[in-house]
Each structure stands twice: as structure tokens, then as C-alpha cells.
N, CA, C and O atoms as a Tinker XYZ file with bonds, in Angstrom:
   488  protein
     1  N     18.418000   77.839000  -44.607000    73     2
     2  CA    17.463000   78.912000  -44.355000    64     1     3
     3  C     17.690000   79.403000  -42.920000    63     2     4     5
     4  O     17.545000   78.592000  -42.005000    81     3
     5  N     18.038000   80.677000  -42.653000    73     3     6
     6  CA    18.150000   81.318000  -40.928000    64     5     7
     7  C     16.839000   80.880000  -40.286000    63     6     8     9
     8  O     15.697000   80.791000  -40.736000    81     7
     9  N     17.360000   80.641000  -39.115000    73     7    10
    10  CA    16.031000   80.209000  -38.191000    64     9    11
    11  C     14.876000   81.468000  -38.250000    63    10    12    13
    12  O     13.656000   81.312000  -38.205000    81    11
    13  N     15.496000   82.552000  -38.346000    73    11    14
    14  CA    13.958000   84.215000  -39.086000    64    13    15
    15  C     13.274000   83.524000  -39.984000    63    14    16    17
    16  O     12.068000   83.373000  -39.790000    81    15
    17  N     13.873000   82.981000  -41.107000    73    15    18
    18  CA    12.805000   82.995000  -42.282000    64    17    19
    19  C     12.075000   82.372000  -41.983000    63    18    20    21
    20  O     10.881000   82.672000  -41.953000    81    19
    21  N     12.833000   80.674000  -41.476000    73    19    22
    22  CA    11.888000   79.701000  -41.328000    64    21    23
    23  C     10.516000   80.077000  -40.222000    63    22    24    25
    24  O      9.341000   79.832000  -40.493000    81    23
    25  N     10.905000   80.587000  -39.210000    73    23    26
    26  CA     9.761000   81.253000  -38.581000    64    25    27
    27  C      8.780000   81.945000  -39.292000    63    26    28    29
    28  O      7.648000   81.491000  -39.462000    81    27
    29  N      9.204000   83.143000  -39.763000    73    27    30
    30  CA     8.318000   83.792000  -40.400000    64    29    31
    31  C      7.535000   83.064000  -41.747000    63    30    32    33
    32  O      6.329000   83.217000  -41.938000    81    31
    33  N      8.330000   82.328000  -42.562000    73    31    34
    34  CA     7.311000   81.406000  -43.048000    64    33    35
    35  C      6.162000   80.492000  -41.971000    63    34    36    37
    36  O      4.949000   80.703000  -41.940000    81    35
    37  N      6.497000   80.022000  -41.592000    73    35    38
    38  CA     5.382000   79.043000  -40.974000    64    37    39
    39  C      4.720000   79.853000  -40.334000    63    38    40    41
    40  O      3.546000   79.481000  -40.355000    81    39
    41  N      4.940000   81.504000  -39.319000    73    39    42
    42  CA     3.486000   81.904000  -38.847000    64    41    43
    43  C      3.054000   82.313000  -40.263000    63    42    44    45
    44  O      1.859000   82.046000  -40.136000    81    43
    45  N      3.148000   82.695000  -41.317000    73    43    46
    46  CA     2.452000   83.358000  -42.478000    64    45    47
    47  C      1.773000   81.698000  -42.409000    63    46    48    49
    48  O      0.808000   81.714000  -41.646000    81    47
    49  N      1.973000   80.564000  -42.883000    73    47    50
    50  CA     1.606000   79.698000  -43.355000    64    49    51
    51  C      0.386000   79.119000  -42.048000    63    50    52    53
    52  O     -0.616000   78.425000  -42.219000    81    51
    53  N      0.784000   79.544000  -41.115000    73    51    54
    54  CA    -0.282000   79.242000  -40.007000    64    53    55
    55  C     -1.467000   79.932000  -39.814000    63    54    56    57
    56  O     -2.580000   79.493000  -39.523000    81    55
    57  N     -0.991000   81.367000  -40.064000    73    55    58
    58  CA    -2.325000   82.543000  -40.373000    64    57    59
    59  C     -2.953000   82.103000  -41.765000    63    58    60    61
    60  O     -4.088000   81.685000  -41.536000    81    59
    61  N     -2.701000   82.046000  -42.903000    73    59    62
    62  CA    -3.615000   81.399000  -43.780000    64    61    63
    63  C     -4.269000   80.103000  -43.374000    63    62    64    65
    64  O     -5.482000   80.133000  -43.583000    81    63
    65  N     -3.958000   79.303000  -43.006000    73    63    66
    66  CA    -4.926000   77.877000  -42.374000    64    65    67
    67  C     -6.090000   78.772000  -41.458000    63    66    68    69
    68  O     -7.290000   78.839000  -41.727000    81    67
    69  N     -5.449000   79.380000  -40.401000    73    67    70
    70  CA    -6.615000   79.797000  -39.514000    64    69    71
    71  C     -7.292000   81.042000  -40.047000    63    70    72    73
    72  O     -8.424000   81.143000  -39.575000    81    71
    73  N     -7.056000   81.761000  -40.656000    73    71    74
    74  CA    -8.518000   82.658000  -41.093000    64    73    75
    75  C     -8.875000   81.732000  -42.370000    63    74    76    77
    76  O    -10.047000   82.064000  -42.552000    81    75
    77  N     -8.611000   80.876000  -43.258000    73    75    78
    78  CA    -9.305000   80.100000  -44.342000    64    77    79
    79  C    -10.308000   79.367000  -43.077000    63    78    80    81
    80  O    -11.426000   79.146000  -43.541000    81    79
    81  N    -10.205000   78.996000  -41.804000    73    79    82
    82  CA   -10.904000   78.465000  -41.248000    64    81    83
    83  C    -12.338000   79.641000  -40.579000    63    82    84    85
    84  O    -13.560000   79.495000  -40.577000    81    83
    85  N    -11.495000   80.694000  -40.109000    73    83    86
    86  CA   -12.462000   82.046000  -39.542000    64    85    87
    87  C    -13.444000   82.225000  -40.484000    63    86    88    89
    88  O    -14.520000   82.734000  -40.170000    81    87
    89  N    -13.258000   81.952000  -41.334000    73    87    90
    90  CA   -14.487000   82.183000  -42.501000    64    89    91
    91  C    -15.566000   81.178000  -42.940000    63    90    92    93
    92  O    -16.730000   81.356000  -43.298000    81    91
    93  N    -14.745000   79.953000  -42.789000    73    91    94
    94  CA   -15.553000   79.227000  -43.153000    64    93    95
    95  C    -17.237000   79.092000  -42.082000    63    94    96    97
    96  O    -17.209000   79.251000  -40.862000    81    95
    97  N    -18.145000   78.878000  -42.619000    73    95    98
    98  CA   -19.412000   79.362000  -42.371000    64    97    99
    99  C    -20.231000   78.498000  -42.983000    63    98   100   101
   100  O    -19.820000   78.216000  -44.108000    81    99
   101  N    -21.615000   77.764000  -42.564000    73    99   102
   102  CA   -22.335000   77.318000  -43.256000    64   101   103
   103  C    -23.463000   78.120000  -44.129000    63   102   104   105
   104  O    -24.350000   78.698000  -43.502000    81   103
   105  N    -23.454000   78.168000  -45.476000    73   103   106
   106  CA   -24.010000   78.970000  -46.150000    64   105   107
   107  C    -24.986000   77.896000  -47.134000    63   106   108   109
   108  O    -24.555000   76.940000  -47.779000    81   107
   109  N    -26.610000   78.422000  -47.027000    73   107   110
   110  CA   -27.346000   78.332000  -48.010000    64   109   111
   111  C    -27.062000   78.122000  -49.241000    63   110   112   113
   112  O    -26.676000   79.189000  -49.719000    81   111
   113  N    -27.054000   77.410000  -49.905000    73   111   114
   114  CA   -26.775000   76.458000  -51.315000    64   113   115
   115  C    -28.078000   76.780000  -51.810000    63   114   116   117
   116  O    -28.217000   77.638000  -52.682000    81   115
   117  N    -29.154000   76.080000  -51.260000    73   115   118
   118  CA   -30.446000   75.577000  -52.397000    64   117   119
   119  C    -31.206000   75.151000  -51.118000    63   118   120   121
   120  O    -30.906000   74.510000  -50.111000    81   119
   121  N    -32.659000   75.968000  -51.716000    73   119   122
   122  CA   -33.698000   75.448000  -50.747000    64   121   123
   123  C    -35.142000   75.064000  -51.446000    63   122   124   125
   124  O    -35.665000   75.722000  -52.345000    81   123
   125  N    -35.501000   74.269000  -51.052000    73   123   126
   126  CA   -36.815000   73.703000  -51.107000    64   125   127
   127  C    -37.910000   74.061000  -50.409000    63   126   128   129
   128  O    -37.825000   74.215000  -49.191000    81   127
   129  N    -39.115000   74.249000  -51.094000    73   127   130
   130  CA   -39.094000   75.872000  -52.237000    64   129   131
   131  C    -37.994000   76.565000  -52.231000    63   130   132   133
   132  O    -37.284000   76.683000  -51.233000    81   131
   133  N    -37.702000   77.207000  -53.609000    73   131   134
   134  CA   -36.624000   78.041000  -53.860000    64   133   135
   135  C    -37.018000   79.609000  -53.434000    63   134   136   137
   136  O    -38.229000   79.821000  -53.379000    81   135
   137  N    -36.319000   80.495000  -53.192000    73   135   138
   138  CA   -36.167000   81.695000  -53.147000    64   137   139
   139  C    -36.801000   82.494000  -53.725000    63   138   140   141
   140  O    -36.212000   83.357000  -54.375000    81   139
   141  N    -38.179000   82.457000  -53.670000    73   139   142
   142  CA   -38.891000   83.478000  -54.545000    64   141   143
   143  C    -39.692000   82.640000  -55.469000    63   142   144   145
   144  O    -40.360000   83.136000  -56.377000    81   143
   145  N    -39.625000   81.441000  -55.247000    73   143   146
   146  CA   -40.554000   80.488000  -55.980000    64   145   147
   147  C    -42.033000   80.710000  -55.905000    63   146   148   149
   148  O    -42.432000   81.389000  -54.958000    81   147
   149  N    -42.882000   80.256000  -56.734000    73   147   150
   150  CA   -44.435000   80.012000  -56.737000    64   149   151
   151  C    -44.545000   78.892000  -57.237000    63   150   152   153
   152  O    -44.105000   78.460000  -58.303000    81   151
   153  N    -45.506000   78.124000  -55.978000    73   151   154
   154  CA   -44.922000   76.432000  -55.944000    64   153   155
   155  C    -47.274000   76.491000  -56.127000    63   154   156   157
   156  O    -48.111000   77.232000  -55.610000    81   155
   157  N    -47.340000   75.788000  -56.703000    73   155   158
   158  CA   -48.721000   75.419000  -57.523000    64   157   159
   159  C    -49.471000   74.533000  -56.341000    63   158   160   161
   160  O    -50.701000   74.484000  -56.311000    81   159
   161  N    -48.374000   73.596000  -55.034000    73   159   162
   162  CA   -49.145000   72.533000  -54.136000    64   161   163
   163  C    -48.669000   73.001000  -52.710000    63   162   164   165
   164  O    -47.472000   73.261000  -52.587000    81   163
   165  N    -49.182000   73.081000  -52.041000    73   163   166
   166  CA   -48.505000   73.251000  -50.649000    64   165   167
   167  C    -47.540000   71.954000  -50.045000    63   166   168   169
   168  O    -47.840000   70.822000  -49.667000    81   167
   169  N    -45.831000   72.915000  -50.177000    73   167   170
   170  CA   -45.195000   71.527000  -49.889000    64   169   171
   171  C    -45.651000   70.942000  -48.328000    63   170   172   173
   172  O    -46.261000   71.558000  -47.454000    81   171
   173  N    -45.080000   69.391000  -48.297000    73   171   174
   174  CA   -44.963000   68.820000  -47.128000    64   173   175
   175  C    -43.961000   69.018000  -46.253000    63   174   176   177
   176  O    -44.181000   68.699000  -45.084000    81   175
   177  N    -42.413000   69.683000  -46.672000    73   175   178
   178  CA   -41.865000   70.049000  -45.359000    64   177   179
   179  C    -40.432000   70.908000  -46.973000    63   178   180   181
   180  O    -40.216000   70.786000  -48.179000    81   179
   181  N    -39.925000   71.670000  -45.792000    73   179   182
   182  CA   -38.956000   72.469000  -46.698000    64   181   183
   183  C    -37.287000   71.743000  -46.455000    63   182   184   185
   184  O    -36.960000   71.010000  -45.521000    81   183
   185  N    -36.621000   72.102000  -47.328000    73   183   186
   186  CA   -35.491000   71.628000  -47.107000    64   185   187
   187  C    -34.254000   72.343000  -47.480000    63   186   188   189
   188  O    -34.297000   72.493000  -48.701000    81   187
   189  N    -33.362000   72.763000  -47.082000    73   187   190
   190  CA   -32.665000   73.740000  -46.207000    64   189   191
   191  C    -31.060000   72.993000  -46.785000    63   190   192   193
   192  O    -30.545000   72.078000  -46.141000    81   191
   193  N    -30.512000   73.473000  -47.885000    73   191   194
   194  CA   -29.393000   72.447000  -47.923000    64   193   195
   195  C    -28.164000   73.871000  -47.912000    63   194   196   197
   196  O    -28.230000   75.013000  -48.367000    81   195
   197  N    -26.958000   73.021000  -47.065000    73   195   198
   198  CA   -25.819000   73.440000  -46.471000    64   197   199
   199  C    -24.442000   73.328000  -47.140000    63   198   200   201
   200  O    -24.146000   72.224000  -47.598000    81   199
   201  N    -23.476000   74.441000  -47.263000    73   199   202
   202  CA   -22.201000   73.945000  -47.435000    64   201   203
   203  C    -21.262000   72.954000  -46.216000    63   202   204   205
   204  O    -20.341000   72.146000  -46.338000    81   203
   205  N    -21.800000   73.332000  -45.388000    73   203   206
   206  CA   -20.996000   72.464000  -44.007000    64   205   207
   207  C    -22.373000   71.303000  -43.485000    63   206   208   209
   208  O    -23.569000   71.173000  -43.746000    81   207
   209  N    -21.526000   70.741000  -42.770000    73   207   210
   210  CA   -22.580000   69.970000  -41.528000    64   209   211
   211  C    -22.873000   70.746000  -40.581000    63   210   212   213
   212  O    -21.994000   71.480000  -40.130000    81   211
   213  N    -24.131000   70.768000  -40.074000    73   211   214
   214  CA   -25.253000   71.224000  -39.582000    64   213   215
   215  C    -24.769000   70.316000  -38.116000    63   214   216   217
   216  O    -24.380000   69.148000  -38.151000    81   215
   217  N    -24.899000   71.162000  -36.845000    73   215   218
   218  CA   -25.910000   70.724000  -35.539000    64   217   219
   219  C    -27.042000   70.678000  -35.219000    63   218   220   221
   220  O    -27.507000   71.656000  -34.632000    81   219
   221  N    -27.703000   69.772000  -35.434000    73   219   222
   222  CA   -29.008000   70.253000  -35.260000    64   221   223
   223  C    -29.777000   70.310000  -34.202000    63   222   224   225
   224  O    -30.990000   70.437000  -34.363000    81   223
   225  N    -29.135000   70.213000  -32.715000    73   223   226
   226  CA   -29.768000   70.816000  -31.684000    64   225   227
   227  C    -29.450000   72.522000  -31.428000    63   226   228   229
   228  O    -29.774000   73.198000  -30.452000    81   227
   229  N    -28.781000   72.899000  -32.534000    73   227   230
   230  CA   -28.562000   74.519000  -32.606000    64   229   231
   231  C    -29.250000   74.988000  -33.612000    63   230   232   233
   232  O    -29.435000   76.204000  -33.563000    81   231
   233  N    -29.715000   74.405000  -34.555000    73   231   234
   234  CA   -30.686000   74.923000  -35.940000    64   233   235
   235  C    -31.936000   74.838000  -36.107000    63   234   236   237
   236  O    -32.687000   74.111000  -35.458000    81   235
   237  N    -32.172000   75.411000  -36.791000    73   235   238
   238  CA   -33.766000   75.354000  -37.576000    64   237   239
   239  C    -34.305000   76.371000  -37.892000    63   238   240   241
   240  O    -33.682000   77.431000  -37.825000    81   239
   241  N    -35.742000   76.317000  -38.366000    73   239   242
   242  CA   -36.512000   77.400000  -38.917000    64   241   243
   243  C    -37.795000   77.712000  -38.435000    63   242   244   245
   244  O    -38.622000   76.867000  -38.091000    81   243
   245  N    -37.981000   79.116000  -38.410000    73   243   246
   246  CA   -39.072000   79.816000  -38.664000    64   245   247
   247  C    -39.669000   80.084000  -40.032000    63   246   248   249
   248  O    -39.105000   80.618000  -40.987000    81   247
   249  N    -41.362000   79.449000  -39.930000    73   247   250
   250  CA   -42.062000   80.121000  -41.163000    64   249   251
   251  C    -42.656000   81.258000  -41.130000    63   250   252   253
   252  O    -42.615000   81.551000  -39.935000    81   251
   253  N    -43.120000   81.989000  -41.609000    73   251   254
   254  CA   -44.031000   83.457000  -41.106000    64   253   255
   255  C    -44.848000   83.204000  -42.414000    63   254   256   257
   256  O    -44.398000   83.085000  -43.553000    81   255
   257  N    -46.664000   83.126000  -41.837000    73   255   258
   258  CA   -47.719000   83.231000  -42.867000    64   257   259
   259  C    -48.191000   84.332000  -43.703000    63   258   260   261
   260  O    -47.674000   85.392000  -43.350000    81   259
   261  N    -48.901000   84.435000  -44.574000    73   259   262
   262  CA   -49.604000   85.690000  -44.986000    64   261   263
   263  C    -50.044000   86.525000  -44.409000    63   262   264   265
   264  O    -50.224000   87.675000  -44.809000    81   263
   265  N    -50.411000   85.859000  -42.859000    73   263   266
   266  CA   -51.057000   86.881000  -42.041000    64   265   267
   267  C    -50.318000   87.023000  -41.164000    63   266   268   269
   268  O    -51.004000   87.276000  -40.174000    81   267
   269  N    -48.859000   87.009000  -40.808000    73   267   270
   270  CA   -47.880000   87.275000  -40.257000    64   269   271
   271  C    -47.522000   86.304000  -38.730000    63   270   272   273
   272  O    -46.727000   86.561000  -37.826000    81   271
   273  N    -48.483000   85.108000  -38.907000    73   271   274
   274  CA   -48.113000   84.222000  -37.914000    64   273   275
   275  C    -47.353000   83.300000  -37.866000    63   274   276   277
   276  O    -46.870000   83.184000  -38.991000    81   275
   277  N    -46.940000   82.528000  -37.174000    73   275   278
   278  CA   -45.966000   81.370000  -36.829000    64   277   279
   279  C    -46.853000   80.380000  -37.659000    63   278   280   281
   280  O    -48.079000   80.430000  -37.558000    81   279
   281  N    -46.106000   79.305000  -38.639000    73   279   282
   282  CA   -46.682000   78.602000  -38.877000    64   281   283
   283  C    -46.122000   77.468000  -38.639000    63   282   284   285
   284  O    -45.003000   77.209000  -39.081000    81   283
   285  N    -46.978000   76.435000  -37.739000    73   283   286
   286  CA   -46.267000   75.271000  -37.020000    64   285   287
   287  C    -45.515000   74.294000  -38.193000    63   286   288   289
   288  O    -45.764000   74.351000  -39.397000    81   287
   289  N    -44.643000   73.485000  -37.617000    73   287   290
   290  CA   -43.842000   72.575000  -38.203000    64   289   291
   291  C    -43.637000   71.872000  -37.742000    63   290   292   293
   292  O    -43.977000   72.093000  -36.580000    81   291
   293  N    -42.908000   70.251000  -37.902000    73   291   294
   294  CA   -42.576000   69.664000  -37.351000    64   293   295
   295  C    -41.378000   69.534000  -36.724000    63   294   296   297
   296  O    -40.846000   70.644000  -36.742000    81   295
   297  N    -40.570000   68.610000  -36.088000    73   295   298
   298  CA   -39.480000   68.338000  -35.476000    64   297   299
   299  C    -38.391000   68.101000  -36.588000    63   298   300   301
   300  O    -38.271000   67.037000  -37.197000    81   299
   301  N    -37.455000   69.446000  -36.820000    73   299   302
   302  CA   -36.549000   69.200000  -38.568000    64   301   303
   303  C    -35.678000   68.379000  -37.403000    63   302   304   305
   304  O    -35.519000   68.318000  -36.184000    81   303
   305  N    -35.119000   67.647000  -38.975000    73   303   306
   306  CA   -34.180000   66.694000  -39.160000    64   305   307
   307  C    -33.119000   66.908000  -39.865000    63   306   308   309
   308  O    -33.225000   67.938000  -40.531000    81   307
   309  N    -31.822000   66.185000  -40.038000    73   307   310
   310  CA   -30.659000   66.227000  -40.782000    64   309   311
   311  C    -30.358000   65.021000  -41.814000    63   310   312   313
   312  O    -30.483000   63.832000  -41.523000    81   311
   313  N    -29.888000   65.583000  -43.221000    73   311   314
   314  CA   -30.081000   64.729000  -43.670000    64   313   315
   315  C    -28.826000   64.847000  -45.056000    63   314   316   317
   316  O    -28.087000   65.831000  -45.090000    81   315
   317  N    -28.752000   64.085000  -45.796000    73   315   318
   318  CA   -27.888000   64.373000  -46.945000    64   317   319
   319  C    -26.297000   64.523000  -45.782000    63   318   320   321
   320  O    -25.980000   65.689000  -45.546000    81   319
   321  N    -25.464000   63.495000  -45.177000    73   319   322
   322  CA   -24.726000   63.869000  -44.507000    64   321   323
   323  C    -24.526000   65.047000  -43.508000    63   322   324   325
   324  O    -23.440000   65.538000  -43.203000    81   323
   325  N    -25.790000   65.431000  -43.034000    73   323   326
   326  CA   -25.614000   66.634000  -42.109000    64   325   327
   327  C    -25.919000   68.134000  -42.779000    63   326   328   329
   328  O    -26.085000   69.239000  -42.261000    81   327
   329  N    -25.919000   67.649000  -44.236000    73   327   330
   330  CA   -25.672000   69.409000  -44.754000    64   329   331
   331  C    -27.089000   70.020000  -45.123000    63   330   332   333
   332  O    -27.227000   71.181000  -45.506000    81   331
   333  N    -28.057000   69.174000  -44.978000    73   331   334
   334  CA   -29.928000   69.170000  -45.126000    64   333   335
   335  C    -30.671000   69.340000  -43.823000    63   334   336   337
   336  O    -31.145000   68.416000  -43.163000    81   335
   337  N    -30.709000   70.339000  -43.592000    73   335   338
   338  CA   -31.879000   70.773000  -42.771000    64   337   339
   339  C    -33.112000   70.650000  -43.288000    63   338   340   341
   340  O    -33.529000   71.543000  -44.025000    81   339
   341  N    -34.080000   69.281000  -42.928000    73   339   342
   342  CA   -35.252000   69.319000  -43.401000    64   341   343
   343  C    -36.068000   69.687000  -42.353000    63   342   344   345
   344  O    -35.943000   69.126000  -41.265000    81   343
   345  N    -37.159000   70.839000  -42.590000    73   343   346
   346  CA   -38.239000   70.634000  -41.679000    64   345   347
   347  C    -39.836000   70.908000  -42.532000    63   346   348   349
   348  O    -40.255000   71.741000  -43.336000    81   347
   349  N    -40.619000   69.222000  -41.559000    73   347   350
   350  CA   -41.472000   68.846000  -41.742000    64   349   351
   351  C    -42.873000   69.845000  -41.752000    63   350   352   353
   352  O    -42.886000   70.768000  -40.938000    81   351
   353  N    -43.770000   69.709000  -42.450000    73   351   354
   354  CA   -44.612000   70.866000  -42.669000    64   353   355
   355  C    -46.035000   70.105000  -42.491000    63   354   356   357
   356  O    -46.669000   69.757000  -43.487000    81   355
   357  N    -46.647000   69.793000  -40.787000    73   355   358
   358  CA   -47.471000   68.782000  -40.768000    64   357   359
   359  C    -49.304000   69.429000  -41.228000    63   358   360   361
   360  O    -50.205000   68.610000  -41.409000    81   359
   361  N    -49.510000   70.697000  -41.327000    73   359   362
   362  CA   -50.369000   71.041000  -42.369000    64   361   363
   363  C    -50.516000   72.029000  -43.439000    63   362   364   365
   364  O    -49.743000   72.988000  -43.449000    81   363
   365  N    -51.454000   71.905000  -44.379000    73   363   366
   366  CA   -51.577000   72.674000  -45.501000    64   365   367
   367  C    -51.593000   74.074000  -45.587000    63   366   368   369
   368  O    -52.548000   74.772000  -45.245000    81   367
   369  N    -50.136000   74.633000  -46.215000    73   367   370
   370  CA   -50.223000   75.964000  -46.382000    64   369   371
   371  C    -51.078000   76.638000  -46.863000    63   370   372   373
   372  O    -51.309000   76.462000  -48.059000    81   371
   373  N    -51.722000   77.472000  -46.246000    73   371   374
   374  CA   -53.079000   78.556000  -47.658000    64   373   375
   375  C    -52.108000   79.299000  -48.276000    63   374   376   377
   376  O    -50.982000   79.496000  -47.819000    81   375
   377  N    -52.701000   79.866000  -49.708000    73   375   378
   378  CA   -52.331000   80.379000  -50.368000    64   377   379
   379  C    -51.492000   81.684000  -49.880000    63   378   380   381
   380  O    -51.636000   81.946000  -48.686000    81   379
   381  N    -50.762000   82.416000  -50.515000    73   379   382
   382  CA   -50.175000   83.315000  -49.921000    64   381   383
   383  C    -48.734000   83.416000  -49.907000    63   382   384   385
   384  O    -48.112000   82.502000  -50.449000    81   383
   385  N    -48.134000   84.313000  -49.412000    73   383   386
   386  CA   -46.265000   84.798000  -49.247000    64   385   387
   387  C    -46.066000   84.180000  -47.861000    63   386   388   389
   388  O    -46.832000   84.323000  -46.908000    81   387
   389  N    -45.031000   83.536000  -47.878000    73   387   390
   390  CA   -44.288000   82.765000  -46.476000    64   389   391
   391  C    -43.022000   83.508000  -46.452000    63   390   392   393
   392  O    -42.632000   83.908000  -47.549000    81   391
   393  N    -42.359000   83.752000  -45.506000    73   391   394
   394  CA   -40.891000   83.816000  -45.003000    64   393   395
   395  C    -40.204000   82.673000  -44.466000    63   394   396   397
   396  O    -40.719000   82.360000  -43.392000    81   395
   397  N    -39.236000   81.919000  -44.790000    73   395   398
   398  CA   -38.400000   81.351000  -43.632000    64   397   399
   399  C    -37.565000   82.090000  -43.163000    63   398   400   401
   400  O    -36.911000   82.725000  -43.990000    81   399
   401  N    -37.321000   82.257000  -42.023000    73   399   402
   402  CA   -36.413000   82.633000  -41.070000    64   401   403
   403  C    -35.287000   81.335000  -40.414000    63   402   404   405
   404  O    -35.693000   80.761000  -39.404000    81   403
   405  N    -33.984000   80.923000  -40.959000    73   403   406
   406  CA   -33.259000   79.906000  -40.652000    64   405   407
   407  C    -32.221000   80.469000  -40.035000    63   406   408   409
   408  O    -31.703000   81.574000  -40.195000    81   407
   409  N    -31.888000   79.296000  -39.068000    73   407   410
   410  CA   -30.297000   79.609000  -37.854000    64   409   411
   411  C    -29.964000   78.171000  -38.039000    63   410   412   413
   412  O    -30.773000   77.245000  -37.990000    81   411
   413  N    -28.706000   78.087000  -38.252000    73   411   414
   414  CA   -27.540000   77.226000  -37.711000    64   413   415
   415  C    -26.513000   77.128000  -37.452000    63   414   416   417
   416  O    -25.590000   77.834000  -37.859000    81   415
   417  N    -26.467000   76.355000  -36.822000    73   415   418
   418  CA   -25.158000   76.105000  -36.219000    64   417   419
   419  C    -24.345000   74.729000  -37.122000    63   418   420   421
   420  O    -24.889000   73.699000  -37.520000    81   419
   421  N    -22.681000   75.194000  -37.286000    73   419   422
   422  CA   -22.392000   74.037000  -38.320000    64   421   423
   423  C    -21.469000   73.615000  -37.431000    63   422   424   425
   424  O    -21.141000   74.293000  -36.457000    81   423
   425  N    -20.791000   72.002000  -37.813000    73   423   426
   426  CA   -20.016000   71.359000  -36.779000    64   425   427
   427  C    -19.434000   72.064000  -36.245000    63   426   428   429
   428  O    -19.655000   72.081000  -35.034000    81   427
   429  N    -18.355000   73.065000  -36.787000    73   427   430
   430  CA   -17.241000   73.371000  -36.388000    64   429   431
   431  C    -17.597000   74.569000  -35.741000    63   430   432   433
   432  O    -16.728000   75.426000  -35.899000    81   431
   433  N    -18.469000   74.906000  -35.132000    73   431   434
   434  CA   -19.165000   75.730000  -34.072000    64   433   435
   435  C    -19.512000   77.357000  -34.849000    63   434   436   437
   436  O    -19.887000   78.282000  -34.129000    81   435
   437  N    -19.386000   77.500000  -35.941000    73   435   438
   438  CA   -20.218000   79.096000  -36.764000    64   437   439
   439  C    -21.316000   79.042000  -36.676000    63   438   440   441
   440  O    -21.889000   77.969000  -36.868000    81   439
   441  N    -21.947000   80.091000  -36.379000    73   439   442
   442  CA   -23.682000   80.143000  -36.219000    64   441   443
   443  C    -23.544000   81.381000  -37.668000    63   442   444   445
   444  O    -22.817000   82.365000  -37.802000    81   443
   445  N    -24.709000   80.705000  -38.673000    73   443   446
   446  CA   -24.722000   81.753000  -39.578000    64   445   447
   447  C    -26.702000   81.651000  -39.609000    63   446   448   449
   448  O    -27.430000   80.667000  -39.481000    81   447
   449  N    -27.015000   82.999000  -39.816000    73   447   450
   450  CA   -28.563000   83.057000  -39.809000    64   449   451
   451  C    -29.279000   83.596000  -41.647000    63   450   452   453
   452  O    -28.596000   83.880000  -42.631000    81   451
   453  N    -30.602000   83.576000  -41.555000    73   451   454
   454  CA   -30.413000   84.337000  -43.136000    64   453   455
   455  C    -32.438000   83.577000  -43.024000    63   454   456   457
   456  O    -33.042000   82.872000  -42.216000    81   455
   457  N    -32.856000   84.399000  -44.586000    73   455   458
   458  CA   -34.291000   84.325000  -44.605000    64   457   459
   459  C    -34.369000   84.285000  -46.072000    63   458   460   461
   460  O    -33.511000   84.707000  -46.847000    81   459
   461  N    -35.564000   83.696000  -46.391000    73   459   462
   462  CA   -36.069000   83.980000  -47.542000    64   461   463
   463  C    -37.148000   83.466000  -47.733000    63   462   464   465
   464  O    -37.605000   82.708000  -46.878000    81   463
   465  N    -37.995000   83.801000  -49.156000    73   463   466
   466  CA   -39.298000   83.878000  -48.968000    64   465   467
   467  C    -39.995000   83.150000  -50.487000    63   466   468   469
   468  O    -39.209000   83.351000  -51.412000    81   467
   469  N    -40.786000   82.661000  -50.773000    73   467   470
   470  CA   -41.837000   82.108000  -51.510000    64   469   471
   471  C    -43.468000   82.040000  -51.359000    63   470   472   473
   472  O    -44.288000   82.267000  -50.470000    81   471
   473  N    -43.482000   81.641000  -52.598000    73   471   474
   474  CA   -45.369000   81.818000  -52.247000    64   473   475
   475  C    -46.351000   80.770000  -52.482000    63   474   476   477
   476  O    -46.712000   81.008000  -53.635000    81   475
   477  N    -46.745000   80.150000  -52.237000    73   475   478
   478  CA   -48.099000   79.175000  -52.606000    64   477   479
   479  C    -49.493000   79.979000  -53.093000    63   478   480   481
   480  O    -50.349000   80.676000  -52.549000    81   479
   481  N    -49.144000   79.346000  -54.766000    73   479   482
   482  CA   -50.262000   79.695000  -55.636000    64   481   483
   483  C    -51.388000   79.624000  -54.810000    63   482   484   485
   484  O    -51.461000   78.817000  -53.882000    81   483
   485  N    -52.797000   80.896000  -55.260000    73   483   486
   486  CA   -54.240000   79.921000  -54.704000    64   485   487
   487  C    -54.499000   79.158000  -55.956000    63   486   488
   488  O    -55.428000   78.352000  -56.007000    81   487
């Protein structure tokens, strides 16, 4: 093989490794409450599951209430190998539409953000 090809193979073969990597991103799988759910009990904390591992001094969530306030939480945690963002929900939701608002950051340093929303039956 001329020393051209072989070059030009391996940067082609080097640019596919590194943008298969540029992309990669931690993305929302499944959350607890689901996406548009109507959950009958006010959960105890939500849970946030990941295609990658999570940092979790770069992540977490915002709730937003019915009446458009911050609704406190506890100190989330990581869990399920890193890819579970749980955060703790230390009192009872009233009835009504919530938003989460979630950011993280995954090992390999991508910050991906994103929201979604459910409701607690009265």
C-alpha cells in the first residue's frame, strides 16, 4: 500500500472515532415520573436516568410548581453506576403541573440540558 493511502486511511479512520465521540452526549432515557405522567401520590424524589455517567457536582434539577415557584429538594445523588440522577423530594407535592428543568454534565465532559413535565392528581 503507498505511504498516501495508508495515510489517508487512518486520518478517515481517526475522524470517525472522534466525531462518533463529538456526539456522544448524555441523553434522557426514562424518568421518574414519566413525561407527561399523572402520578395518583406525590413522589418522594424523581429519578433522572442517563445514557452516559453523570458528574454530579455539574448536574441536577429544577422543579417549577403550579404556581410557578421553585420547589425545594434535596441534595441529588448518583446512582445505577453514575447514569441515575436521583433527586430527593423532602416535601409533599400539591396537586397540580410540575416542570423539571435538568443539566448535566457526563464524564467525558458534554453538558446536555432538557425539561419535562408531569402532574400530581388532586
Amino acid at each position: 500500500m503507498p505511504k498516501h493511502s495508508r495515510f489517508a486511511a487512518l486520518s478517515a479512520l481517526a475522524l470517525v472515532i472522534f466525531a462518533g465521540q463529538a456526539f456522544a452526549h448524555a441523553h434522557l432515557t426514562e424518568s421518574v415520573p414519566a413525561d407527561k405522567a399523572t402520578v395518583a401520590v406525590s413522589p418522594d424524589e424523581l429519578d433522572l436516568h442517563f445514557s452516559e455517567e453523570l458528574d454530579l457536582k455539574f448536574s441536577g434539577a429544577k422543579i417549577i410548581g403550579p404556581d410557578k415557584a421553585s420547589v425545594k429538594t434535596g441534595d441529588a445523588m448518583l446512582m445505577d453506576d453514575g447514569k441515575t440522577l436521583m433527586v430527593p423530594l423532602p416535601e409533599k407535592l400539591d396537586p397540580g403541573v410540575y416542570e423539571v428543568e435538568w443539566h448535566v454534565l457526563s464524564t467525558d465532559g458534554h453538558k446536555t440540558t432538557g425539561a419535562y413535565g408531569f402532574t400530581v392528581k388532586p
